[in-house]
Short mmCIF file of C-alpha atoms in Angstrom, two decimals:
data_model
loop_
_atom_site.label_atom_id
_atom_site.label_comp_id
_atom_site.label_asym_id
_atom_site.label_seq_id
_atom_site.Cartn_x
_atom_site.Cartn_y
_atom_site.Cartn_z
CA MET W 1 -13.97 30.19 -106.78
CA PHE W 2 -14.69 26.68 -105.95
CA THR W 3 -14.95 24.57 -102.76
CA VAL W 4 -12.89 21.30 -102.53
CA ILE W 5 -12.83 18.75 -99.15
CA ASP W 6 -9.00 16.19 -99.79
CA LEU W 7 -10.80 12.77 -97.87
CA PHE W 8 -7.45 10.66 -97.07
CA ALA W 9 -5.48 13.18 -98.87
CA GLY W 10 -2.13 11.67 -98.69
CA ALA W 11 0.58 14.42 -99.49
CA GLY W 12 -1.69 16.26 -101.48
CA GLY W 13 -1.25 15.10 -105.25
CA LEU W 14 -5.08 15.27 -106.27
CA SER W 15 -5.43 18.65 -104.47
CA LEU W 16 -2.21 20.18 -105.99
CA GLY W 17 -3.44 18.98 -109.99
CA PHE W 18 -7.01 20.31 -108.48
CA GLN W 19 -4.91 24.03 -107.90
CA GLN W 20 -2.92 23.71 -110.84
CA GLU W 21 -5.68 23.87 -112.83
CA GLY W 22 -7.36 27.25 -111.53
CA ASP W 23 -10.56 27.94 -109.68
CA PHE W 24 -10.89 25.35 -107.07
CA LYS W 25 -9.73 26.25 -103.50
CA ILE W 26 -9.28 23.44 -100.59
CA VAL W 27 -11.48 24.35 -97.90
CA GLY W 28 -11.07 20.86 -95.50
CA VAL W 29 -9.23 18.22 -95.92
CA ILE W 30 -8.62 14.90 -93.50
CA GLU W 31 -5.40 12.60 -93.77
CA ASN W 32 -4.45 10.57 -91.17
CA ASN W 33 -1.02 9.47 -91.39
CA ARG W 34 1.08 12.53 -89.29
CA ASN W 35 3.93 12.34 -91.87
CA ALA W 36 1.95 12.88 -94.67
CA LEU W 37 -0.30 15.45 -93.43
CA ALA W 38 2.40 17.79 -92.58
CA THR W 39 3.73 17.34 -96.40
CA TYR W 40 0.42 18.12 -97.26
CA LEU W 41 0.06 21.16 -94.87
CA ASN W 42 3.51 22.73 -95.57
CA ASN W 43 3.00 22.62 -99.23
CA HIS W 44 -0.96 24.17 -98.80
CA THR W 45 -2.55 27.19 -97.21
CA LYS W 46 -2.82 26.28 -93.95
CA SER W 47 -5.10 29.09 -92.98
CA SER W 48 -8.01 28.13 -94.93
CA ILE W 49 -8.44 24.80 -94.53
CA LYS W 50 -10.59 22.72 -92.28
CA VAL W 51 -7.97 20.10 -90.75
CA ASP W 52 -9.05 16.29 -89.71
CA THR W 53 -7.38 13.42 -88.77
CA ASP W 54 -8.97 10.72 -88.18
CA ILE W 55 -11.80 9.92 -90.77
CA ARG W 56 -14.22 6.98 -88.30
CA LYS W 57 -14.28 9.42 -86.09
CA ILE W 58 -16.22 12.44 -87.37
CA ASP W 59 -20.02 13.13 -87.48
CA PHE W 60 -20.11 14.07 -91.33
CA ASN W 61 -23.69 16.14 -90.44
CA LYS W 62 -21.58 18.08 -87.68
CA TYR W 63 -18.74 18.28 -89.90
CA LYS W 64 -21.05 19.63 -92.67
CA GLU W 65 -22.76 22.03 -89.81
CA LYS W 66 -19.22 23.68 -89.50
CA ILE W 67 -17.46 23.85 -93.25
CA GLY W 68 -20.61 24.94 -94.83
CA ASN W 69 -22.17 23.62 -98.50
CA VAL W 70 -18.86 21.98 -100.75
CA ASP W 71 -18.91 21.83 -104.58
CA VAL W 72 -16.26 18.87 -104.94
CA VAL W 73 -15.21 15.91 -102.72
CA ILE W 74 -12.14 13.87 -104.00
CA GLY W 75 -10.09 11.19 -102.16
CA GLY W 76 -9.33 8.12 -102.92
CA PRO W 77 -10.42 5.58 -99.82
CA PRO W 78 -7.90 2.69 -99.18
CA CYS W 79 -9.44 -0.47 -100.60
CA GLN W 80 -7.45 -4.03 -100.69
CA GLY W 81 -8.26 -6.73 -102.28
CA PHE W 82 -8.70 -10.15 -100.80
CA SER W 83 -7.79 -13.57 -101.94
CA ASN W 84 -9.18 -16.59 -99.95
CA ALA W 85 -6.44 -18.35 -101.79
CA ASN W 86 -3.36 -17.17 -100.12
CA ARG W 87 -3.13 -18.77 -97.01
CA GLN W 88 -0.19 -17.50 -95.07
CA LYS W 89 -2.67 -14.34 -95.18
CA THR W 90 -2.97 -13.98 -91.04
CA LYS W 91 -6.21 -11.45 -92.06
CA PHE W 92 -9.50 -11.92 -93.40
CA ILE W 93 -10.46 -8.47 -93.34
CA SER W 94 -9.03 -5.40 -94.42
CA MET W 95 -10.49 -2.29 -92.54
CA ASN W 96 -8.79 -0.04 -95.32
CA ASN W 97 -12.37 -1.64 -96.89
CA ALA W 98 -14.60 -0.25 -94.09
CA LEU W 99 -13.03 3.00 -94.90
CA VAL W 100 -14.82 2.82 -98.21
CA LYS W 101 -17.73 2.75 -96.48
CA LYS W 102 -16.68 6.07 -95.10
CA TYR W 103 -16.23 7.12 -97.62
CA ALA W 104 -19.55 6.78 -98.90
CA ASP W 105 -21.00 7.97 -96.61
CA ALA W 106 -18.98 11.37 -96.30
CA ILE W 107 -20.37 12.35 -99.97
CA LEU W 108 -23.39 10.90 -99.29
CA THR W 109 -24.11 13.57 -95.81
CA LEU W 110 -21.62 16.57 -97.25
CA LYS W 111 -23.86 15.96 -100.57
CA PRO W 112 -21.44 17.89 -103.07
CA LYS W 113 -21.84 19.05 -106.22
CA VAL W 114 -19.93 16.57 -107.60
CA PHE W 115 -17.38 13.96 -106.19
CA VAL W 116 -14.61 12.36 -107.78
CA MET W 117 -12.84 9.04 -106.31
CA GLU W 118 -9.72 7.36 -107.21
CA ASN W 119 -8.37 3.96 -106.90
CA VAL W 120 -6.49 0.51 -107.47
CA ALA W 121 -7.99 -0.32 -111.21
CA MET W 122 -8.74 -3.44 -109.58
CA LEU W 123 -11.30 -2.46 -107.60
CA THR W 124 -14.30 -4.25 -109.79
CA SER W 125 -12.51 -6.83 -109.57
CA ASP W 126 -13.72 -9.59 -107.20
CA VAL W 127 -11.01 -9.73 -104.82
CA HIS W 128 -12.28 -6.69 -103.55
CA LYS W 129 -14.53 -7.56 -101.10
CA PHE W 130 -17.37 -6.66 -98.12
CA PHE W 131 -18.72 -9.24 -95.11
CA ASP W 132 -22.14 -9.08 -94.90
CA SER W 133 -21.89 -8.17 -91.42
CA CYS W 134 -24.82 -7.01 -88.73
CA VAL W 135 -23.40 -2.92 -88.66
CA ASP W 136 -25.49 -2.99 -92.13
CA HIS W 137 -27.12 -5.34 -93.31
CA ASP W 138 -30.42 -4.41 -93.74
CA GLU W 139 -28.93 -1.41 -95.82
CA VAL W 140 -26.87 -3.16 -97.80
CA ILE W 141 -29.39 -5.81 -98.43
CA LYS W 142 -32.04 -3.29 -98.72
CA ILE W 143 -30.25 -0.92 -101.69
CA GLY W 144 -30.06 -4.28 -103.76
CA VAL W 145 -26.59 -5.37 -103.55
CA GLU W 146 -26.23 -8.75 -104.40
CA MET W 147 -24.99 -11.10 -101.82
CA LYS W 148 -22.00 -14.69 -102.86
CA PRO W 149 -22.21 -17.41 -100.41
CA GLU W 150 -18.11 -18.52 -100.47
CA SER W 151 -16.70 -20.56 -98.05
CA TYR W 152 -13.32 -19.54 -96.47
CA VAL W 153 -11.19 -21.63 -94.59
CA ILE W 154 -10.30 -20.69 -90.68
CA MET W 155 -8.04 -23.84 -90.44
CA ASN W 156 -6.94 -26.66 -92.61
CA HIS W 157 -5.91 -29.25 -89.83
CA ASN W 158 -7.42 -30.30 -86.50
CA PRO W 159 -4.54 -29.81 -84.36
CA ASP W 160 -3.90 -32.93 -81.66
CA GLY W 161 -8.02 -34.18 -82.14
CA MET W 162 -8.58 -30.48 -80.12
CA ASP W 163 -12.60 -29.37 -80.11
CA MET W 164 -11.86 -26.71 -82.08
CA ILE W 165 -15.66 -26.13 -83.20
CA ASP W 166 -17.21 -25.30 -79.81
CA LEU W 167 -14.18 -23.01 -78.80
CA LEU W 168 -14.06 -20.77 -82.40
CA SER W 169 -17.82 -20.55 -82.31
CA SER W 170 -16.96 -18.46 -78.33
CA GLU W 171 -16.16 -14.94 -78.77
CA GLU W 172 -15.01 -15.00 -75.38
CA LYS W 173 -13.24 -18.23 -75.28
CA ILE W 174 -11.51 -16.72 -78.40
CA LYS W 175 -10.48 -13.69 -76.61
CA ILE W 176 -8.50 -15.68 -73.88
CA TYR W 177 -6.16 -18.10 -76.16
CA SER W 178 -5.57 -14.94 -79.31
CA LEU W 179 -2.02 -13.74 -78.96
CA ASP W 180 -1.00 -10.72 -80.21
CA ASP W 181 -0.43 -10.08 -83.25
CA THR W 182 3.88 -9.18 -82.92
CA THR W 183 4.97 -12.22 -81.09
CA PHE W 184 2.77 -14.70 -83.42
CA ASN W 185 4.28 -12.72 -86.60
CA LEU W 186 7.60 -13.72 -85.16
CA ILE W 187 7.09 -17.22 -83.98
CA LYS W 188 6.21 -17.43 -88.15
CA LEU W 189 10.00 -16.23 -89.54
CA ILE W 190 11.55 -19.40 -87.51
CA ASN W 191 10.04 -21.15 -90.60
CA ARG W 192 12.01 -19.11 -92.37
CA TYR W 193 14.96 -19.57 -91.09
CA LYS W 194 15.72 -22.89 -90.73
CA GLY W 195 18.28 -24.91 -92.52
CA LYS W 196 19.98 -22.12 -91.88
CA THR W 197 22.46 -22.07 -89.36
CA GLU W 198 23.53 -18.22 -89.21
CA LYS W 199 20.38 -16.46 -90.06
CA LEU W 200 18.46 -18.50 -87.05
CA ALA W 201 21.27 -17.74 -84.34
CA LYS W 202 20.77 -14.06 -85.04
CA TYR W 203 17.26 -14.54 -85.39
CA PHE W 204 17.39 -15.89 -81.74
CA VAL W 205 19.06 -13.22 -80.51
CA LYS W 206 17.52 -10.61 -81.70
CA TYR W 207 13.83 -12.27 -80.44
CA SER W 208 14.14 -14.78 -78.30
CA LYS W 209 13.63 -12.63 -74.46
CA THR W 210 10.80 -10.31 -76.65
CA ILE W 211 8.99 -13.89 -77.71
CA GLU W 212 10.25 -15.44 -74.15
CA SER W 213 7.85 -12.52 -72.21
CA SER W 214 5.17 -12.87 -74.21
CA LEU W 215 4.27 -16.21 -73.95
CA GLU W 216 5.03 -16.94 -70.20
CA ILE W 217 2.10 -14.17 -70.23
CA TYR W 218 0.21 -15.96 -72.36
CA LYS W 219 1.00 -19.58 -71.30
CA HIS W 220 -0.91 -17.65 -67.96
CA ARG W 221 -4.03 -16.64 -69.45
CA ILE W 222 -5.35 -19.83 -70.83
CA GLU W 223 -7.61 -22.05 -69.64
CA ASN W 224 -6.69 -25.28 -67.75
CA ASP W 225 -9.10 -27.58 -69.82
CA THR W 226 -8.40 -30.04 -72.14
CA VAL W 227 -7.43 -27.62 -75.08
CA GLY W 228 -5.63 -24.87 -72.75
CA GLU W 229 -2.68 -28.55 -71.81
CA ILE W 230 -2.40 -28.98 -75.40
CA ILE W 231 -1.81 -25.60 -76.20
CA SER W 232 0.04 -24.82 -72.72
CA GLY W 233 2.88 -27.92 -74.45
CA TYR W 234 2.67 -26.50 -77.54
CA VAL W 235 4.15 -22.79 -75.18
CA ASP W 236 6.33 -25.58 -73.28
CA THR W 237 7.96 -26.67 -76.56
CA LEU W 238 8.15 -23.08 -77.70
CA LEU W 239 9.68 -21.12 -74.70
CA ASN W 240 12.44 -24.38 -74.96
CA ILE W 241 12.99 -23.38 -78.04
CA TYR W 242 14.04 -20.51 -77.34
CA ARG W 243 15.91 -20.23 -74.40
CA THR W 244 18.10 -22.94 -75.29
CA LYS W 245 18.01 -20.67 -79.07
CA VAL W 246 18.26 -24.36 -80.53
CA LEU W 247 15.81 -26.09 -83.34
CA LYS W 248 15.24 -29.81 -83.45
CA ASN W 249 13.80 -31.19 -86.41
CA ASP W 250 10.81 -32.71 -84.20
CA ASP W 251 9.44 -28.99 -82.41
CA LEU W 252 8.90 -27.93 -86.44
CA PHE W 253 5.64 -30.54 -85.75
CA THR W 254 4.94 -28.49 -82.72
CA ILE W 255 5.28 -24.75 -84.23
CA ASN W 256 2.93 -25.35 -87.17
CA ASN W 257 0.59 -26.54 -84.61
CA PHE W 258 1.01 -23.63 -82.89
CA VAL W 259 0.78 -21.24 -85.38
CA GLU W 260 -2.07 -23.31 -86.98
CA PHE W 261 -4.14 -22.95 -84.37
CA ILE W 262 -3.84 -19.38 -83.26
CA ARG W 263 -4.04 -18.58 -87.00
CA ALA W 264 -7.55 -19.74 -86.23
CA VAL W 265 -8.35 -18.07 -83.46
CA SER W 266 -6.75 -14.53 -84.98
CA LEU W 267 -9.12 -15.19 -88.15
CA MET W 268 -12.25 -15.70 -85.61
CA THR W 269 -11.24 -12.73 -83.87
CA GLU W 270 -11.61 -10.33 -86.77
CA LEU W 271 -14.58 -11.92 -87.78
CA TYR W 272 -16.51 -11.39 -84.49
CA ASN W 273 -14.70 -7.51 -84.22
CA ASN W 274 -16.22 -6.71 -87.35
CA ALA W 275 -19.46 -8.60 -86.57
CA VAL W 276 -19.36 -10.84 -89.21
CA ILE W 277 -22.42 -12.72 -90.50
CA PHE W 278 -20.86 -16.76 -90.28
CA LYS W 279 -21.59 -20.46 -90.17
CA LEU W 280 -19.27 -23.21 -88.62
CA GLU W 281 -18.57 -26.47 -90.48
CA SER W 282 -16.41 -28.79 -89.50
CA GLU W 283 -15.03 -32.43 -92.36
CA THR W 284 -14.22 -35.75 -91.04
CA SER W 285 -10.41 -34.50 -92.31
CA GLY W 286 -10.49 -31.57 -89.11
CA LYS W 287 -10.22 -28.77 -91.70
CA ILE W 288 -12.76 -26.15 -90.30
CA THR W 289 -14.04 -23.73 -92.75
CA ALA W 290 -17.05 -20.48 -92.28
CA LYS W 291 -19.33 -19.51 -94.84
CA ILE W 292 -20.02 -16.26 -95.30
CA ASN W 293 -21.99 -14.08 -97.74
CA THR W 294 -19.28 -11.61 -99.46
CA TYR W 295 -20.43 -8.59 -101.79
CA SER W 296 -18.38 -6.39 -104.15
CA VAL W 297 -17.11 -2.97 -103.13
CA PHE W 298 -17.72 -2.19 -106.36
CA ASP W 299 -21.32 -3.06 -105.85
CA TYR W 300 -21.98 -1.83 -102.73
CA LEU W 301 -20.69 1.98 -104.11
CA ILE W 302 -22.29 2.18 -107.49
CA LYS W 303 -25.89 1.24 -106.14
CA ARG W 304 -24.90 3.01 -102.99
CA PHE W 305 -24.17 6.27 -105.02
CA GLY W 306 -26.88 5.83 -107.83
CA ARG W 307 -29.82 7.34 -105.82
CA GLU W 308 -28.24 10.78 -105.85
CA TYR W 309 -25.93 11.07 -108.55
CA ILE W 310 -25.05 10.54 -111.91
CA ILE W 311 -21.96 8.22 -111.32
CA ASP W 312 -19.72 6.54 -114.42
CA HIS W 313 -15.32 5.32 -114.42
CA LYS W 314 -13.32 4.86 -116.08
CA ILE W 315 -9.43 3.73 -115.86
CA LEU W 316 -7.19 6.35 -116.89
CA ASN W 317 -3.11 6.15 -117.45
CA ALA W 318 -0.92 8.62 -115.84
CA TYR W 319 0.74 8.20 -118.79
CA ASP W 320 -1.55 9.20 -121.24
CA TYR W 321 -2.10 12.48 -119.54
CA GLY W 322 1.47 13.82 -119.49
CA ALA W 323 3.60 12.24 -116.64
CA PRO W 324 6.35 9.23 -117.61
CA GLN W 325 5.19 6.44 -115.96
CA GLU W 326 2.71 3.41 -116.70
CA ARG W 327 0.29 3.70 -113.08
CA ARG W 328 -3.11 2.72 -114.55
CA ARG W 329 -6.26 4.21 -111.68
CA PHE W 330 -9.53 3.32 -111.05
CA ILE W 331 -11.67 6.59 -111.40
CA MET W 332 -14.89 7.50 -110.79
CA ILE W 333 -17.45 10.95 -111.29
CA GLY W 334 -19.72 11.61 -109.62
CA ILE W 335 -22.73 14.30 -110.11
CA ASN W 336 -25.58 15.26 -107.88
CA ARG W 337 -28.60 14.52 -109.57
CA LEU W 338 -30.56 17.90 -107.47
CA PHE W 339 -27.26 19.85 -109.53
CA LYS W 340 -27.88 18.73 -112.54
CA PRO W 341 -30.00 16.36 -113.08
CA ASN W 342 -29.12 15.30 -116.80
CA ALA W 343 -25.55 15.53 -116.28
CA LYS W 344 -23.34 14.07 -118.87
CA ILE W 345 -19.82 12.67 -117.31
CA GLU W 346 -17.22 13.48 -119.22
CA PHE W 347 -13.46 12.04 -118.65
CA PRO W 348 -10.43 13.45 -119.62
CA ALA W 349 -9.53 12.96 -123.31
CA PRO W 350 -5.67 11.46 -123.50
CA ILE W 351 -3.33 14.83 -124.62
CA ASP W 352 -0.75 14.32 -127.88
CA TYR W 353 2.73 14.18 -126.34
CA LYS W 354 3.61 11.86 -123.77
CA HIS W 355 7.27 12.24 -121.45
CA THR W 356 9.70 10.53 -121.28
CA VAL W 357 11.83 9.59 -117.79
CA ARG W 358 14.64 10.87 -119.62
CA ASP W 359 12.28 13.88 -119.51
CA ALA W 360 11.65 13.83 -115.55
CA ILE W 361 14.83 13.41 -114.40
CA GLU W 362 18.02 13.79 -116.76
CA ASP W 363 18.66 17.39 -114.95
CA LEU W 364 19.73 16.20 -111.66
CA GLU W 365 22.27 12.83 -112.96
CA GLU W 366 25.33 14.76 -112.10
CA ILE W 367 23.86 16.22 -108.83
CA GLU W 368 25.01 13.18 -106.20
CA PRO W 369 21.99 13.07 -104.28
CA SER W 370 22.29 13.29 -99.94
CA LYS W 371 22.39 10.42 -97.41
CA SER W 372 20.35 12.12 -94.88
CA ILE W 373 16.75 14.74 -94.49
CA THR W 374 18.69 16.71 -92.19
CA ASP W 375 21.66 17.71 -95.38
CA GLU W 376 20.78 20.85 -95.99
CA PRO W 377 18.75 21.19 -99.81
CA ILE W 378 21.12 21.54 -103.27
CA LYS W 379 21.86 24.21 -105.14
CA ARG W 380 20.69 23.90 -108.49
CA HIS W 381 23.54 25.72 -111.06
CA ASP W 382 21.23 26.05 -114.43
CA PHE W 383 18.13 25.25 -115.67
CA SER W 384 16.44 22.96 -118.51
CA LYS W 385 15.47 23.64 -122.23
CA ASN W 386 13.10 20.74 -122.25
CA GLU W 387 9.28 22.51 -121.64
CA PHE W 388 8.81 19.62 -119.32
CA THR W 389 12.13 19.60 -117.43
CA LYS W 390 11.37 23.03 -116.98
CA ALA W 391 8.25 22.91 -115.78
CA LEU W 392 9.58 20.40 -113.02
CA GLN W 393 11.80 22.47 -111.79
CA ASP W 394 9.37 25.26 -111.41
CA CYS W 395 12.56 28.06 -110.80
CA GLN W 396 13.63 26.80 -107.70
CA GLN W 397 17.50 27.02 -107.22
CA ASN W 398 17.12 24.71 -104.32
CA ILE W 399 16.61 21.24 -104.75
CA TYR W 400 14.40 19.45 -101.95
CA ASN W 401 14.34 15.98 -100.98
CA HIS W 402 17.11 14.90 -103.95
CA ILE W 403 18.14 12.12 -101.18
CA ASN W 404 18.64 8.84 -101.18
CA THR W 405 20.12 5.13 -99.08
CA ASP W 406 23.21 3.93 -98.66
CA THR W 407 24.09 1.82 -101.13
CA ARG W 408 25.86 -2.00 -99.00
CA SER W 409 28.40 -3.88 -101.40
CA ILE W 410 26.09 -6.67 -102.21
CA ALA W 411 23.67 -4.18 -103.78
CA LEU W 412 25.85 -1.92 -105.87
CA GLU W 413 27.59 -5.09 -107.06
CA ARG W 414 23.95 -6.23 -108.15
CA PHE W 415 23.75 -2.46 -109.97
CA LYS W 416 26.40 -2.73 -112.07
CA ASN W 417 25.36 -5.62 -113.68
CA ILE W 418 22.13 -4.79 -114.88
CA PRO W 419 20.79 -3.01 -117.88
CA GLN W 420 18.54 -0.46 -118.26
CA GLY W 421 14.86 -1.69 -118.29
CA LYS W 422 15.66 -4.64 -116.43
CA ASN W 423 15.83 -6.13 -112.87
CA PHE W 424 16.90 -8.45 -110.42
CA HIS W 425 16.17 -11.55 -112.70
CA SER W 426 18.66 -10.64 -115.52
CA LEU W 427 21.32 -10.99 -112.60
CA SER W 428 24.08 -14.14 -112.41
CA SER W 429 22.91 -16.87 -110.25
CA GLU W 430 26.22 -16.13 -108.20
CA LEU W 431 23.85 -12.72 -107.21
CA LYS W 432 20.79 -12.93 -106.30
CA ILE W 433 21.93 -15.51 -103.27
CA ASN W 434 21.53 -14.41 -100.01
CA THR W 435 18.35 -12.20 -100.40
CA TYR W 436 15.91 -12.87 -101.10
CA SER W 437 14.24 -16.63 -99.98
CA ASP W 438 13.33 -18.10 -103.40
CA PRO W 439 14.55 -15.39 -106.05
CA SER W 440 12.56 -16.76 -108.44
CA ARG W 441 9.68 -15.25 -107.78
CA THR W 442 10.83 -11.81 -107.65
CA GLN W 443 8.83 -9.46 -108.57
CA ASN W 444 10.11 -7.56 -112.04
CA THR W 445 9.86 -4.58 -110.37
CA ILE W 446 12.81 -5.34 -108.12
CA TYR W 447 15.78 -4.13 -108.63
CA LEU W 448 14.12 -1.93 -111.91
CA ARG W 449 16.84 0.25 -113.41
CA LEU W 450 14.67 2.59 -115.59
CA SER W 451 15.46 3.01 -119.24
CA TYR W 452 15.98 6.67 -119.87
CA ASP W 453 14.32 6.62 -123.32
CA GLU W 454 10.30 5.00 -122.06
CA ALA W 455 7.92 5.95 -119.62
CA CYS W 456 8.59 3.61 -116.26
CA GLY W 457 6.13 1.88 -114.51
CA THR W 458 4.00 2.82 -111.48
CA VAL W 459 5.90 4.29 -109.05
CA VAL W 460 6.10 2.80 -105.85
CA ASN W 461 8.46 2.88 -102.27
CA VAL W 462 11.18 2.68 -104.88
CA ARG W 463 12.87 2.89 -101.68
CA LYS W 464 12.06 -0.98 -101.42
CA SER W 465 11.85 -2.06 -104.61
CA MET W 466 15.28 -0.71 -105.44
CA TRP W 467 14.77 1.17 -108.29
CA ILE W 468 18.39 1.78 -109.82
CA HIS W 469 19.12 5.17 -112.05
CA PRO W 470 19.40 4.47 -115.61
CA VAL W 471 23.05 6.15 -115.89
CA LYS W 472 24.09 6.04 -112.92
CA ASN W 473 24.73 2.33 -110.35
CA ARG W 474 22.52 4.34 -107.57
CA ALA W 475 19.57 4.52 -106.10
CA ILE W 476 16.47 6.83 -107.98
CA SER W 477 16.05 9.97 -104.69
CA ILE W 478 12.89 11.01 -103.56
CA ARG W 479 12.70 13.69 -105.74
CA GLU W 480 13.48 11.89 -108.60
CA ALA W 481 10.58 9.86 -107.89
CA ALA W 482 8.31 12.88 -107.45
CA ARG W 483 9.82 14.18 -111.03
CA LEU W 484 8.28 11.00 -112.29
CA GLN W 485 5.43 11.54 -110.31
CA THR W 486 5.06 15.31 -111.60
CA PHE W 487 5.56 16.86 -108.46
CA PRO W 488 7.45 20.27 -109.42
CA ASP W 489 10.75 20.74 -107.24
CA SER W 490 8.23 23.77 -105.01
CA TYR W 491 6.13 20.44 -103.13
CA ILE W 492 8.77 19.59 -100.85
CA PHE W 493 8.06 16.21 -99.07
CA TYR W 494 8.38 15.40 -94.94
CA GLY W 495 8.80 12.66 -92.54
CA SER W 496 11.57 10.20 -92.32
CA LYS W 497 13.02 8.41 -95.74
CA ASP W 498 10.72 5.44 -95.81
CA SER W 499 8.23 7.81 -95.49
CA GLN W 500 9.06 9.96 -97.87
CA TYR W 501 9.29 7.12 -100.39
CA GLN W 502 6.04 6.14 -99.48
CA GLN W 503 4.09 9.49 -99.38
CA VAL W 504 5.61 9.57 -103.40
CA GLY W 505 4.91 6.41 -104.31
CA ASN W 506 1.19 6.71 -102.60
CA ALA W 507 0.11 9.90 -104.48
CA VAL W 508 -1.61 10.86 -106.84
CA PRO W 509 0.20 12.44 -109.67
CA PRO W 510 -0.53 15.87 -109.98
CA MET W 511 -1.08 16.03 -114.55
CA LEU W 512 -3.39 13.44 -113.57
CA ALA W 513 -5.59 15.27 -111.25
CA LYS W 514 -5.10 18.10 -113.01
CA SER W 515 -6.32 16.87 -116.19
CA ILE W 516 -9.78 15.35 -114.04
CA ALA W 517 -9.60 18.94 -112.44
CA HIS W 518 -10.61 20.39 -115.78
CA GLU W 519 -13.22 18.36 -116.65
CA ILE W 520 -14.92 18.69 -113.36
CA LYS W 521 -14.49 22.35 -113.79
CA LYS W 522 -16.72 22.26 -116.76
CA ILE W 523 -19.28 20.30 -114.74
CA LEU W 524 -19.70 23.36 -112.20
CA GLU W 525 -19.31 25.95 -114.91
CA VAL W 526 -22.15 25.09 -117.27
#
């Protein structure tokens, strides 16, 4: 048996594929999401697995002493792209990207014979980047990673002529003027509801007390200087808005100035907290930018692993390996040079047969989903003659997780008017109103009715995307989404309804994982 550690394991799709291939034993799992970990552990033999949650707190030298030598490390560290063009963002740095470095640390400390890293197909693009930081600047330069100078907008304009360079250059002042993310995001919402009387009234009823309380505390914290007086005036205006629950047109200027100020403080907080190396520059227009060196996540991984591992990467589509969905993922495989100095990496060849949505879920068509996770599992009456469907049924008499959400009247009316393969954009204008601020920009995956005789697109959280059954006017259930991901019915998901949908959407399709495991086993056996 080959030993395996699964980092960022999620609900366990990658591990399941390795176990389905055979001759692999999971000895360690690290997953920080409580519900996903519950799903993982309830579907695997707990007694033989060392379980950890927060990878950021693990010393992998000590971890190695406890767990011993390991054959394979697998996992998909979350990695988020960043586009400076999106000025709605109030975050520069995704902590997820830092987890990619932690994954690399784990590999280079545990030194498995083979590792498999799964990630987004766009990982090789420039939007997936790190910011140059005091924390590991010397190491990054030493391994030859190329730095790229970039300019990031901190403020588009200078509200009321404040001396922002001095304030933004002071980490201590940034701490004083920072506002918690929750309050900031609630204040920004007011722009969405301006001019919409009914929605604005509901917004005030729901959030005014929370925002008032937070702003009162904030006002007493800011300093009694020129900037403090200006910001205090902004806060007074905001407090009056939330107390009177009246928004005047003149107030929008103050709100937008305050939002611009807090966004700048929030961005600078990130730079300071992550020890980013930067230089602030001011333009006569009041625009302030940060000059920062960046480097690509992909280049970093290639350079970091390349000294000790023979590595190769490829974009694999789960559809080519049996899943009834188009799901393209970045797969990197590394072979320890000390284990096999002349090894050649082979990726799995696509299989000849392909599957459709019908193959995966048609047998559930007439079985009405439950609405609550506390309901008893549904009894199955018979098994399919379709070999693929039968394999997913996995000889299970009980159908777990065949649960979806209640459908509101407006959503049901939309369901009825969307044919197979179509989405929100196919609806009449009357059925698009009162849902999205700009219906024309709605993604093509929203209100998507699946086509029985085709593969579906990438399975995400289909509850949020409102995916519709091919022939029934209802939402896709958790179990149906799991089937599209090629999880067998014996694999039960735990946690809240939304968490279960999210776990399924985040997972690696086990059939894809099994194909990868087959190639890994060949490397280890020779």
